[in-house]
Amino acid sequence: MKIAIASGKGGTGKTTVATCLAQVLAETGLRVRYLDCDVEEPNGHLFLHPEIYESKPVTVPVPEVDREKCVGCGLCAKICQYAAIACVKKKVVTFPELCHGCGGCARVCPAGAIREVGRGIGVAETGRSCKIDFAQGCLRVGEAMSPSLIRQVRDIPTGAELDIIDAPPGTSCPAITAIRGADFVLLVTEPTPFGLNDLALALDMVRELDIPRAVVVNRHEDENLSARKFCSERHVQIAAEIPDDRRVAEAYSQGLLPVIALPEYRPYFLDLWANVNKLATGTPGKEPA
Amino acid sequence: MKEIIIISGKGGTGKTSLTGAFAALAENPVLADCDVDAADLHLILKPKILETHDFSGGKQARIEPDKCTGCATCEEVCRFGAIRRIPAKDDISPPFFAVDPVACEGCGVCAWFCIPKAVQFEDALNGHWFVSETRFGCLVHAKLGVAEENSGKLVTLVRNRAKQIAKERNCPYLLVDGSPGIGCPVIASLTGADLVVIVTEPTVSGEHDLARVADLAKHFGIPVAVCVNKADINPGMADRIRVNAEARGLSFAGTVPYDKAVTAAQVAQLTIVEHDRGELGKAVRKVWERVTALADGKDTK
Amino acid sequence: MKIAVTSEGSTLEAAVDPRFGRCKYFIVVDTDTGAFEAVDNVQNLNAAQGAGIQSAETVVNQGAEAVLTGHCGPKAFRTLSTGEVKIYVGVEGTVREAVEAFKAGKLQASENADVEGHW
């Protein structure tokens, strides 16, 4: 099973939920893998302190032009939608950093002058943190092609029974790439106007992808029912409410997993997992829209 | 006109709340919300929309079913797994193909190679962008459609329009709420700006992401001012962030305390400086004074 | 020879547009006859990415041998150089003044891009 932990807004506690869930489930004997697909800002390693066994460069295919063979017809520049290849005075200029790796130029070249070579955009790392299998992608600074890297991290083969995917925040390309193919999505929110506004957008995205989902309310306060009201109006289940607690924020600030620093938080994540199982098997993505 | 971009690297550090407060403190600003994935600035600025424009983030392929002969060329050439095979009902006829609009990267390779020319390659409607009036000044903002992509282009569009308005109205400051992360949208938010304010928090994640986003700003040659929000959550780390920032040649814009009034202001649909006249508001004002001094080149410390 | 000047308007009296890739017009001037043509650049002005590259292709296709502009980024610079177009940056004033300065030999061709790449 693959669960993606996502959120419309950043900083709602996505990484906290993902790492704590991985930790408590690994302790129960389940073989868990934590995948950090927030490749622009991977933070899970700061809490899980994994030992990295393997670090592989991740590349996207970009064109390399053989000037001897090139006939200067300009078809490669014409097919490219990303301005990654230009043709002036029958000479071809390439801009690999703009290339999305669609392969159109190599395919369209009548002279067989274009060969695709790998251009590094970051690294994919695998390792282990105590009982948790660990994988993460880390995008090179100044690099824009995060979906390619996310795809490659997401697809690293595994022997784990459960994949917990820490998805990037937001609702655009990177978030969608990380969530795609998950069996269940947990949307982490906080009960504030910003949090709920962004939760609404994230919910729409997950609905569009047609993946079963539930909400985790972080920094919950008993007197604030705005998240409950929102979820009931939007017909989405709340799988957990994690209380607002300055001690959690302080543990987090030091890089400590809240479930280790504050063991009384462990039941929240065990209950969360029980609820996910109930929702994933009971109503697979079919709650009324 | 000085363009100041407020970014955070890590989400949830209070970037938008601070941008809102700066909007209230700046004299005659123009505002742009480039955090298009999670645009929240409008919740406290309550804009009155004056102009609405369609946004097309790029092209998208669409297969006309009656022209498709089921040859599977599109499926073979697509690198993004965006072609869906739909088997014929009778098991004898060839399958049909359709484009998954969410997975489509808009490369057009399928359209180019489709033998019966069944692929239409057309501008997609991905969302809308707006020019609005708020109680502090003009706001340019946007809303993408459900599961829509391509926010890099939209960010550029929003910023350019805001810049144009700021010039026309002779506004001294353009304040941009930037996107999170270090990828395409945030690069689009900060290239060519006068000053980047990075709002961080004293946590291991905040510190880690600050380093990455500061490298990014450096890569594009933009001056950086660092502001630590929720500083009292971990005062030791807040101080370490300041020391490290200054050692790296970044300016330090000050600290803001952790305060539940930030959420209370959101609920009241007010900026923190309108809502809080106490220590929190005072700290934010101090940060803004330092930010303007840096943007105006009056403080080169 | 033909030269292209980035311009905010379609006449010789318009101001030089400081942006290369996202300029509003190119005024293509024949320095021998004084004849000129305004080439609308609106398509590249609104391009998602690669505006400089595509504008450079436009300039080369117009047959210009030199470009007068405010700033030029690295991608446009490379494309123009490949197309054997000389680049003059830091040009100000009206298009007419820029052309006169060029003809009088007062401008110096750039060796490199003068700004970071923009998006």
XYZ file of C-alpha atoms in Angstrom:
709
model
C 0.000 0.000 0.000
C 1.120 3.538 -0.778
C -0.094 6.498 1.281
C 0.746 10.022 0.225
C 0.861 12.761 2.854
C 0.032 16.053 1.191
C -1.203 19.551 1.967
C -2.305 22.570 -0.002
C -0.432 24.937 2.251
C 3.135 24.360 3.358
C 4.095 24.164 7.016
C 0.939 22.463 8.223
C 2.853 19.489 9.640
C 3.053 17.187 6.623
C 6.566 15.988 7.398
C 5.708 15.598 11.094
C 2.721 13.385 10.251
C 4.646 11.363 7.654
C 7.694 10.705 9.834
C 5.715 10.025 13.031
C 3.432 7.619 11.211
C 6.442 5.821 9.726
C 8.054 5.599 13.158
C 5.087 4.213 15.105
C 4.155 1.728 12.380
C 7.721 0.483 12.020
C 7.709 -0.144 15.762
C 4.645 -2.371 15.366
C 6.668 -4.617 13.050
C 5.268 -3.379 9.748
C 7.897 -2.985 7.026
C 7.622 0.713 6.236
C 9.407 2.907 3.755
C 9.427 6.689 4.032
C 9.851 8.467 0.675
C 10.622 12.159 0.716
C 9.206 13.476 -2.554
C 9.366 17.100 -1.403
C 12.543 17.293 -3.474
C 12.779 21.079 -3.389
C 12.948 21.110 0.397
C 13.426 17.546 1.661
C 13.222 17.688 5.451
C 12.369 14.130 6.555
C 16.052 13.265 6.940
C 16.391 15.954 9.603
C 14.071 13.914 11.847
C 14.803 10.323 10.802
C 18.613 10.710 10.576
C 18.927 7.876 8.044
C 22.130 6.154 7.094
C 22.363 6.605 3.316
C 23.480 3.477 1.466
C 23.203 4.670 -2.064
C 23.168 8.062 -3.751
C 22.381 8.062 -7.442
C 22.484 11.064 -9.741
C 19.148 11.639 -11.444
C 19.187 12.845 -15.001
C 16.766 13.992 -17.667
C 17.515 13.235 -21.328
C 18.616 16.319 -23.248
C 19.730 16.682 -26.871
C 23.318 16.647 -28.029
C 23.776 17.718 -31.631
C 26.400 16.179 -33.899
C 27.436 19.207 -35.969
C 28.961 16.983 -38.661
C 25.650 15.284 -39.361
C 23.376 18.308 -38.803
C 21.860 19.630 -42.031
C 20.488 22.798 -40.417
C 16.866 22.103 -41.353
C 15.544 23.551 -38.076
C 12.883 20.904 -37.480
C 14.235 20.271 -33.964
C 13.723 23.934 -33.056
C 10.263 23.831 -34.581
C 9.027 20.809 -32.602
C 10.454 22.047 -29.274
C 7.746 23.724 -27.178
C 10.191 24.830 -24.492
C 12.661 26.953 -26.500
C 15.366 24.495 -25.476
C 16.677 24.326 -29.012
C 17.045 27.126 -31.549
C 18.212 27.155 -35.133
C 19.788 30.280 -36.606
C 21.624 30.506 -39.921
C 21.391 26.701 -40.204
C 23.221 26.283 -36.914
C 21.613 24.660 -33.873
C 21.973 26.028 -30.326
C 20.704 24.014 -27.349
C 19.668 25.151 -23.860
C 19.582 21.957 -21.788
C 18.232 23.724 -18.663
C 14.974 24.469 -20.496
C 14.562 20.919 -21.849
C 11.698 18.798 -20.508
C 13.123 15.633 -22.043
C 10.230 14.908 -24.419
C 12.589 13.470 -27.043
C 10.791 15.190 -29.925
C 13.950 16.726 -31.407
C 15.835 13.438 -31.641
C 12.804 11.761 -33.160
C 12.130 14.474 -35.744
C 15.742 14.944 -36.915
C 15.991 13.605 -40.475
C 19.790 13.342 -40.344
C 20.053 11.333 -37.130
C 22.229 14.151 -35.779
C 20.635 14.330 -32.307
C 21.495 11.926 -29.572
C 20.085 12.198 -26.063
C 22.422 12.443 -23.107
C 21.642 12.645 -19.392
C 21.759 15.987 -17.611
C 21.951 15.827 -13.800
C 19.103 17.580 -11.962
C 19.632 16.166 -8.472
C 20.138 12.949 -6.559
C 17.960 10.064 -5.401
C 19.144 8.521 -2.160
C 18.162 5.335 -0.385
C 19.062 4.198 3.088
C 17.685 3.151 6.403
C 16.717 4.771 9.670
C 16.473 2.086 12.400
C 13.470 0.089 11.288
C 12.370 2.418 8.501
C 13.461 2.110 4.875
C 14.304 5.568 3.634
C 14.387 7.208 0.202
C 14.578 10.845 -0.811
C 15.158 13.067 -3.778
C 17.115 16.275 -3.539
C 16.824 18.790 -6.345
C 19.878 20.806 -7.314
C 19.472 24.473 -6.359
C 18.528 26.616 -9.363
C 16.914 23.659 -11.110
C 13.281 23.787 -12.256
C 12.555 20.222 -13.384
C 11.364 18.784 -10.074
C 8.610 16.509 -11.493
C 11.190 14.350 -13.319
C 13.116 13.839 -10.088
C 9.947 13.149 -8.086
C 8.853 10.546 -10.630
C 12.170 8.755 -10.309
C 12.128 8.790 -6.491
C 8.498 7.676 -6.384
C 9.307 4.711 -8.630
C 12.319 3.341 -6.715
C 11.477 -0.351 -6.197
C 10.812 -1.525 -2.664
C 10.222 -4.574 -0.541
C 8.224 -2.593 2.012
C 4.607 -3.380 2.850
C 3.782 0.289 3.247
C 5.126 3.316 1.415
C 4.636 6.656 3.117
C 5.161 9.404 0.544
C 5.928 12.894 1.852
C 4.568 14.976 -1.039
C 5.502 18.565 -1.859
C 2.941 21.186 -0.803
C 0.597 22.840 -3.248
C -1.568 21.620 -6.086
C 0.633 21.924 -9.156
C 2.990 19.643 -11.118
C 5.276 18.510 -8.288
C 2.442 17.692 -5.868
C 0.439 15.845 -8.507
C 3.464 13.830 -9.609
C 4.134 12.684 -6.034
C 0.521 11.761 -5.302
C -0.199 9.993 -8.574
C -0.344 6.239 -8.069
C -0.938 6.420 -4.296
C -3.712 4.251 -2.858
C -4.708 6.821 -0.262
C -3.992 10.488 0.375
C -3.898 12.157 3.774
C -4.292 15.921 3.543
C -2.727 17.685 6.495
C -4.250 21.021 7.431
C -4.401 23.439 10.313
C -7.668 24.989 11.478
C -6.923 28.531 10.272
C -8.472 30.483 7.386
C -5.287 30.051 5.303
C -5.088 26.354 6.152
C -8.694 25.636 5.180
C -8.565 27.736 2.013
C -5.594 25.700 0.818
C -7.170 22.440 1.983
C -10.128 23.162 -0.302
C -7.765 23.453 -3.287
C -5.876 20.295 -2.340
C -9.142 18.382 -1.925
C -10.218 19.418 -5.413
C -6.913 18.163 -6.767
C -7.188 14.774 -5.058
C -10.812 14.436 -6.205
C -9.685 15.135 -9.763
C -7.096 12.362 -9.455
C -9.838 10.159 -7.964
C -7.829 8.843 -5.023
C -9.451 7.946 -1.668
C -8.600 10.587 0.909
C -9.024 11.862 4.444
C -7.921 14.907 6.417
C -5.507 15.194 9.334
C -6.136 18.308 11.410
C -2.900 19.431 12.996
C -2.687 22.010 15.803
C -6.287 21.209 16.716
C -7.890 23.160 19.556
C -11.084 21.895 21.169
C -12.743 25.301 21.029
C -11.982 25.752 17.307
C -14.376 23.697 15.206
C -13.705 25.360 11.865
C -11.922 22.319 10.392
C -14.669 19.922 11.519
C -17.311 22.167 10.030
C -15.365 22.452 6.778
C -14.825 18.689 6.467
C -18.428 17.910 7.177
C -19.552 20.415 4.521
C -17.113 18.948 2.029
C -17.992 15.336 2.930
C -14.476 14.316 3.763
C -13.548 12.282 6.831
C -11.143 13.473 9.498
C -8.680 10.663 10.185
C -6.926 12.366 13.104
C -6.889 15.546 15.154
C -3.487 16.308 16.626
C -3.662 18.881 19.418
C -1.956 22.258 19.321
C 0.936 21.933 21.721
C 3.898 24.237 22.019
C 5.989 21.251 23.197
C 5.461 19.590 19.781
C 6.674 22.755 18.044
C 9.701 22.873 20.314
C 10.589 19.196 19.753
C 10.204 19.726 16.013
C 12.390 22.816 16.082
C 15.241 20.703 17.480
C 14.818 17.926 14.927
C 13.184 15.491 17.372
C 10.309 13.267 16.312
C 7.337 14.286 18.475
C 6.351 10.613 19.017
C 9.792 9.970 20.528
C 10.131 13.203 22.510
C 6.516 13.012 23.705
C 5.449 9.336 23.784
C 1.882 10.310 24.710
C 1.488 11.281 21.044
C 1.964 7.708 19.791
C -1.736 6.714 20.105
C -2.737 9.553 17.767
C -0.742 7.963 14.960
C -1.844 4.397 15.728
C -5.453 5.603 15.597
C -4.706 7.486 12.403
C -3.450 4.288 10.806
C -6.510 2.329 11.981
C -8.747 5.010 10.473
C -6.863 4.994 7.179
C -7.307 1.237 6.942
C -11.017 1.541 7.661
C -11.479 4.291 5.082
C -9.258 2.709 2.435
C -11.102 -0.602 2.515
C -14.585 0.675 3.396
C -15.264 3.541 1.034
C -12.670 3.631 -1.730
C -12.953 7.216 -2.908
C -16.705 7.079 -3.117
C -17.863 9.548 -0.508
C -20.469 11.900 -1.989
C -19.002 14.901 -3.777
C 10.090 51.667 -7.708
C 11.579 48.889 -5.603
C 10.370 45.338 -5.981
C 10.508 43.319 -2.766
C 9.801 39.595 -2.894
C 8.814 37.745 0.257
C 9.624 34.025 0.145
C 10.147 31.300 2.691
C 11.591 28.100 1.259
C 9.664 26.122 3.845
C 5.909 26.628 4.029
C 4.027 27.817 7.084
C 6.633 30.255 8.337
C 4.208 33.182 8.197
C 5.281 34.605 4.853
C 1.796 35.624 3.734
C 0.871 37.118 7.127
C 4.022 39.232 6.975
C 3.388 40.247 3.373
C -0.074 41.415 4.437
C 1.430 43.404 7.298
C 3.996 44.997 4.972
C 1.143 45.938 2.638
C -0.518 47.800 5.531
C 2.734 49.535 6.511
C 3.978 50.517 3.056
C 2.858 53.819 1.651
C 0.922 53.365 -1.585
C 2.166 49.858 -2.506
C 1.239 47.580 -5.382
C 0.810 43.949 -4.325
C 1.227 40.695 -6.202
C 0.344 37.241 -4.957
C 2.676 34.839 -6.744
C 1.998 31.969 -4.366
C -0.540 30.788 -6.926
C -0.657 27.208 -5.667
C -1.866 28.368 -2.286
C -2.905 31.974 -2.770
C -4.040 33.254 0.623
C -3.256 36.959 0.557
C -6.784 37.730 -0.683
C -8.224 36.297 2.541
C -6.887 39.248 4.513
C -6.867 41.882 1.786
C -10.451 41.215 0.614
C -9.855 42.443 -2.938
C -12.545 43.960 -5.125
C -11.911 42.449 -8.548
C -11.660 45.003 -11.354
C -10.297 42.893 -14.217
C -10.466 39.151 -14.906
C -8.285 37.508 -17.549
C -8.028 33.961 -18.872
C -4.746 32.221 -18.305
C -3.303 29.679 -20.675
C -0.200 28.022 -19.313
C 0.742 26.346 -22.535
C -0.568 23.966 -25.078
C -2.278 20.688 -24.508
C -2.940 17.728 -26.753
C -6.423 16.373 -27.363
C -7.266 13.399 -29.548
C -10.373 13.592 -31.718
C -11.912 10.144 -31.268
C -13.517 9.962 -34.719
C -10.183 10.607 -36.443
C -8.148 8.178 -34.291
C -7.267 4.993 -36.152
C -5.818 3.282 -33.105
C -2.293 2.976 -34.540
C -0.720 3.692 -31.111
C 1.961 6.042 -32.458
C 1.042 8.641 -29.813
C 1.391 6.107 -27.030
C 4.800 5.119 -28.345
C 6.196 8.667 -28.646
C 4.836 10.120 -25.371
C 7.495 10.241 -22.653
C 5.096 11.334 -19.929
C 2.663 8.433 -19.838
C -0.112 10.814 -20.831
C -1.733 8.650 -23.504
C -4.497 6.351 -22.276
C -5.392 3.264 -24.255
C -9.123 2.571 -24.400
C -9.820 -0.954 -25.664
C -12.595 -1.380 -28.223
C -15.747 -2.983 -26.893
C -15.802 -5.756 -29.482
C -12.250 -7.100 -28.891
C -11.617 -7.105 -32.659
C -11.396 -3.418 -33.593
C -8.231 -1.482 -32.749
C -8.179 0.421 -29.412
C -8.782 4.160 -29.142
C -6.479 6.613 -27.478
C -7.088 9.653 -25.286
C -4.850 12.233 -23.612
C -4.716 12.417 -19.822
C -4.754 16.201 -19.408
C -3.146 16.076 -15.961
C -0.136 14.046 -17.131
C 0.272 15.898 -20.469
C 3.423 18.107 -20.479
C 2.344 19.947 -23.616
C 5.385 18.859 -25.639
C 3.312 18.304 -28.793
C 5.321 15.287 -29.933
C 2.153 13.161 -30.286
C 0.516 15.824 -32.449
C 3.579 16.048 -34.693
C 3.802 12.312 -35.308
C 0.098 11.344 -35.382
C -0.448 9.744 -38.771
C -4.160 10.572 -39.301
C -3.654 14.044 -37.715
C -6.162 13.211 -34.991
C -4.315 15.133 -32.281
C -5.373 18.733 -31.763
C -2.641 20.776 -30.103
C -4.245 23.872 -28.667
C -3.955 26.503 -25.939
C -5.279 25.139 -22.665
C -7.360 27.274 -20.294
C -5.615 26.702 -16.965
C -7.040 29.411 -14.756
C -7.656 33.110 -14.351
C -5.740 36.096 -13.154
C -7.127 39.290 -11.698
C -6.371 42.938 -11.086
C -8.105 44.110 -7.918
C -8.302 47.038 -5.567
C -7.727 46.570 -1.823
C -7.715 48.924 1.153
C -3.931 49.244 0.790
C -3.508 49.403 -2.956
C -3.784 47.454 -6.149
C -3.437 43.648 -5.973
C -2.643 41.346 -8.892
C -3.476 37.720 -8.113
C -4.529 34.486 -9.765
C -6.424 31.274 -9.382
C -5.525 28.103 -11.212
C -8.114 25.521 -12.193
C -8.368 22.230 -10.335
C -5.153 20.194 -10.655
C -3.818 22.757 -13.132
C -0.146 23.305 -13.620
C 2.357 25.670 -15.131
C 2.473 28.203 -12.357
C 5.896 29.470 -13.478
C 4.409 31.276 -16.434
C 1.523 32.586 -14.374
C 3.924 33.950 -11.767
C 5.767 35.872 -14.496
C 2.509 37.237 -15.845
C 1.248 38.367 -12.430
C 4.565 40.002 -11.589
C 4.882 41.776 -14.916
C 1.384 43.220 -14.712
C 1.954 44.350 -11.114
C 5.245 45.967 -12.111
C 3.564 47.801 -14.955
C 0.846 49.137 -12.605
C 3.447 50.172 -10.023
C 5.281 52.167 -12.696
C 2.102 53.760 -14.068
C 0.937 54.823 -10.607
C 4.425 55.823 -9.526
C 4.277 53.546 -6.484
C 7.458 53.333 -4.402
C 7.088 49.631 -3.530
C 5.919 46.490 -5.236
C 5.436 43.715 -2.663
C 5.344 40.183 -4.010
C 4.195 37.173 -2.001
C 6.477 34.571 -3.568
C 6.014 30.852 -4.084
C 7.369 28.166 -1.758
C 10.218 25.771 -2.561
C 13.167 26.371 -4.870
C 11.711 25.205 -8.194
C 10.166 26.751 -11.273
C 7.561 29.076 -9.657
C 9.924 30.519 -7.066
C 12.637 31.126 -9.667
C 10.000 32.938 -11.704
C 9.049 34.954 -8.597
C 12.469 36.304 -7.789
C 14.527 36.892 -10.924
C 15.324 40.554 -11.331
C 13.918 41.698 -7.955
C 15.537 44.433 -5.848
C 15.388 42.544 -2.547
C 14.325 39.116 -1.379
C 13.029 38.825 2.174
C 13.282 35.229 3.358
C 10.887 34.492 6.198
C 12.068 31.486 8.156
C 11.478 29.884 11.546
C 13.959 28.568 14.135
C 13.488 24.870 13.383
C 15.840 22.361 11.780
C 13.638 22.410 8.667
C 13.455 26.190 8.576
C 17.215 26.487 8.847
C 17.804 23.802 6.205
C 15.392 25.350 3.698
C 16.696 28.853 4.335
C 20.146 27.742 3.197
C 18.743 26.325 -0.037
C 16.568 29.290 -0.889
C 19.368 31.752 -0.019
C 21.632 29.859 -2.427
C 18.962 30.226 -5.056
C 18.744 34.011 -4.556
C 22.539 34.179 -4.715
C 22.500 32.154 -7.922
C 20.361 34.887 -9.482
C 22.366 37.681 -7.866
C 19.591 39.175 -5.700
C 20.254 40.770 -2.265
C 18.735 38.840 0.638
C 17.320 39.900 4.018
C 16.472 37.162 6.525
C 13.598 37.456 9.006
C 13.062 34.828 11.718
C 9.418 34.373 12.650
C 8.303 32.537 15.832
C 11.816 33.264 17.132
C 11.015 32.388 20.764
C 10.116 28.766 19.888
C 13.848 28.142 19.897
C 15.800 31.338 20.722
C 19.184 29.575 20.476
C 18.515 28.508 16.929
C 17.041 31.900 16.010
C 20.325 33.443 17.050
C 22.335 30.842 15.178
C 20.342 31.616 12.027
C 21.192 35.311 12.410
C 24.887 34.643 12.955
C 25.082 32.246 9.997
C 23.124 34.584 7.734
C 25.472 37.480 8.491
C 28.497 35.232 8.044
C 27.206 34.331 4.585
C 26.876 37.994 3.682
C 23.082 38.116 3.986
C 21.354 40.981 5.788
C 19.309 40.279 8.894
C 15.901 41.970 9.014
C 14.986 40.996 12.581
C 12.785 38.602 14.499
C 9.070 38.268 15.172
C 7.718 36.372 18.212
C 5.421 33.343 18.115
C 1.958 34.698 18.773
C -1.537 33.290 18.469
C -2.648 36.758 17.411
C -1.354 35.836 13.941
C -4.188 33.308 13.582
C -6.644 35.640 15.285
C -5.815 38.316 12.699
C -6.488 35.801 9.887
C -9.850 34.948 11.407
C -10.671 38.661 11.659
C -9.519 39.113 8.016
C -7.036 41.743 9.126
C -3.292 42.108 8.792
C -1.272 41.548 11.964
C -0.414 45.226 12.312
C -4.070 46.237 12.067
C -5.080 43.572 14.564
C -2.268 43.771 17.066
C -0.983 46.979 18.581
C 1.263 45.157 21.066
C 4.688 43.500 20.906
C 3.887 41.489 17.777
C 2.872 44.563 15.787
C 5.898 46.440 17.064
C 8.282 43.684 15.990
C 6.745 43.561 12.516
C 7.061 47.335 12.126
C 10.741 47.128 13.031
C 11.308 44.433 10.422
C 9.547 46.536 7.787
C 11.706 49.598 8.591
C 14.834 47.527 8.112
C 13.497 45.960 4.896
C 12.732 49.346 3.331
C 16.127 50.678 4.376
C 17.752 47.706 2.639
C 15.589 47.957 -0.475
C 16.239 51.684 -0.768
C 19.971 51.097 -0.411
C 20.103 53.216 2.773
C 21.420 50.346 4.837
C 24.345 48.408 3.544
C 25.283 46.728 6.821
C 23.483 46.925 -43.331
C 20.387 46.031 -41.359
C 20.290 46.580 -37.602
C 17.535 45.803 -35.082
C 16.699 48.115 -32.162
C 14.465 46.986 -29.280
C 11.698 49.541 -28.963
C 8.714 50.451 -26.823
C 6.819 51.757 -29.861
C 6.604 51.288 -33.607
C 8.373 54.477 -34.754
C 11.880 55.882 -34.774
C 10.838 58.379 -32.087
C 9.886 55.615 -29.615
C 12.135 54.896 -26.620
C 14.608 52.026 -26.768
C 13.105 49.113 -24.805
C 15.714 48.093 -22.208
C 14.578 44.450 -22.408
C 15.734 42.303 -25.259
C 13.629 39.104 -25.098
C 10.468 40.790 -23.899
C 10.682 44.043 -25.838
C 7.497 45.317 -27.453
C 8.903 45.877 -30.965
C 12.023 45.452 -32.993
C 12.660 48.383 -35.290
C 14.700 46.966 -38.155
C 16.609 49.814 -39.811
C 18.586 49.758 -43.031
C 21.507 52.052 -42.160
C 22.302 52.696 -45.812
C 18.862 53.895 -46.927
C 17.317 54.869 -43.562
C 14.258 52.713 -44.347
C 12.774 50.962 -41.324
C 10.193 48.369 -40.399
C 8.548 47.712 -36.998
C 8.334 44.018 -36.080
C 5.774 43.244 -33.374
C 7.250 41.032 -30.618
C 4.054 40.486 -28.600
C 4.250 36.720 -28.948
C 7.632 36.559 -27.239
C 6.681 39.271 -24.751
C 4.162 36.810 -23.319
C 6.172 33.614 -23.799
C 6.330 31.197 -20.860
C 10.049 30.718 -21.186
C 12.794 31.226 -23.729
C 11.607 34.708 -24.803
C 15.203 35.811 -25.344
C 15.986 32.799 -27.490
C 12.933 33.206 -29.667
C 13.439 36.945 -30.001
C 17.012 36.240 -31.086
C 15.688 33.897 -33.776
C 13.340 36.679 -34.947
C 16.242 39.132 -35.221
C 18.389 36.678 -37.184
C 15.498 35.856 -39.507
C 15.013 39.570 -40.191
C 18.531 39.594 -41.586
C 19.894 42.035 -38.995
C 23.641 42.059 -38.414
C 23.533 44.009 -35.148
C 21.158 44.515 -32.208
C 20.939 47.677 -30.100
C 19.245 47.168 -26.721
C 19.382 47.860 -22.975
C 20.229 44.481 -21.576
C 20.821 41.042 -22.988
C 20.801 37.753 -21.077
C 23.069 34.769 -21.671
C 20.675 32.616 -23.710
C 19.771 35.383 -26.141
C 23.441 36.328 -26.357
C 24.447 32.818 -27.358
C 21.694 32.557 -29.932
C 22.518 35.947 -31.458
C 26.232 35.177 -31.562
C 25.549 31.878 -33.293
C 23.473 33.828 -35.815
C 26.478 36.143 -36.363
C 24.661 39.159 -34.932
C 26.679 41.741 -32.971
C 25.139 42.878 -29.669
C 25.275 46.410 -28.273
C 23.907 46.775 -24.726
C 23.380 49.819 -22.498
C 21.720 51.719 -25.360
C 19.279 54.460 -24.286
C 17.203 57.289 -25.720
C 15.028 57.066 -28.819
C 15.477 54.541 -31.592
C 16.614 57.330 -33.942
C 19.277 58.489 -31.465
C 20.467 54.910 -31.027
C 20.806 54.417 -34.767
C 22.707 57.717 -35.122
C 25.081 56.758 -32.307
C 25.655 53.409 -33.999
C 26.360 55.013 -37.371
C 28.757 57.485 -35.750
C 30.696 54.546 -34.281
C 29.959 55.656 -30.723
C 28.720 52.248 -29.569
C 30.877 49.328 -28.606
C 29.860 45.726 -29.206
C 29.522 43.532 -26.090
C 31.652 40.499 -25.495
C 29.223 38.925 -23.018
C 25.694 38.963 -21.707
C 25.278 41.796 -19.194
C 22.441 40.356 -17.066
C 21.490 37.006 -15.548
C 18.931 34.918 -17.337
C 15.347 35.959 -16.631
C 12.238 33.864 -16.885
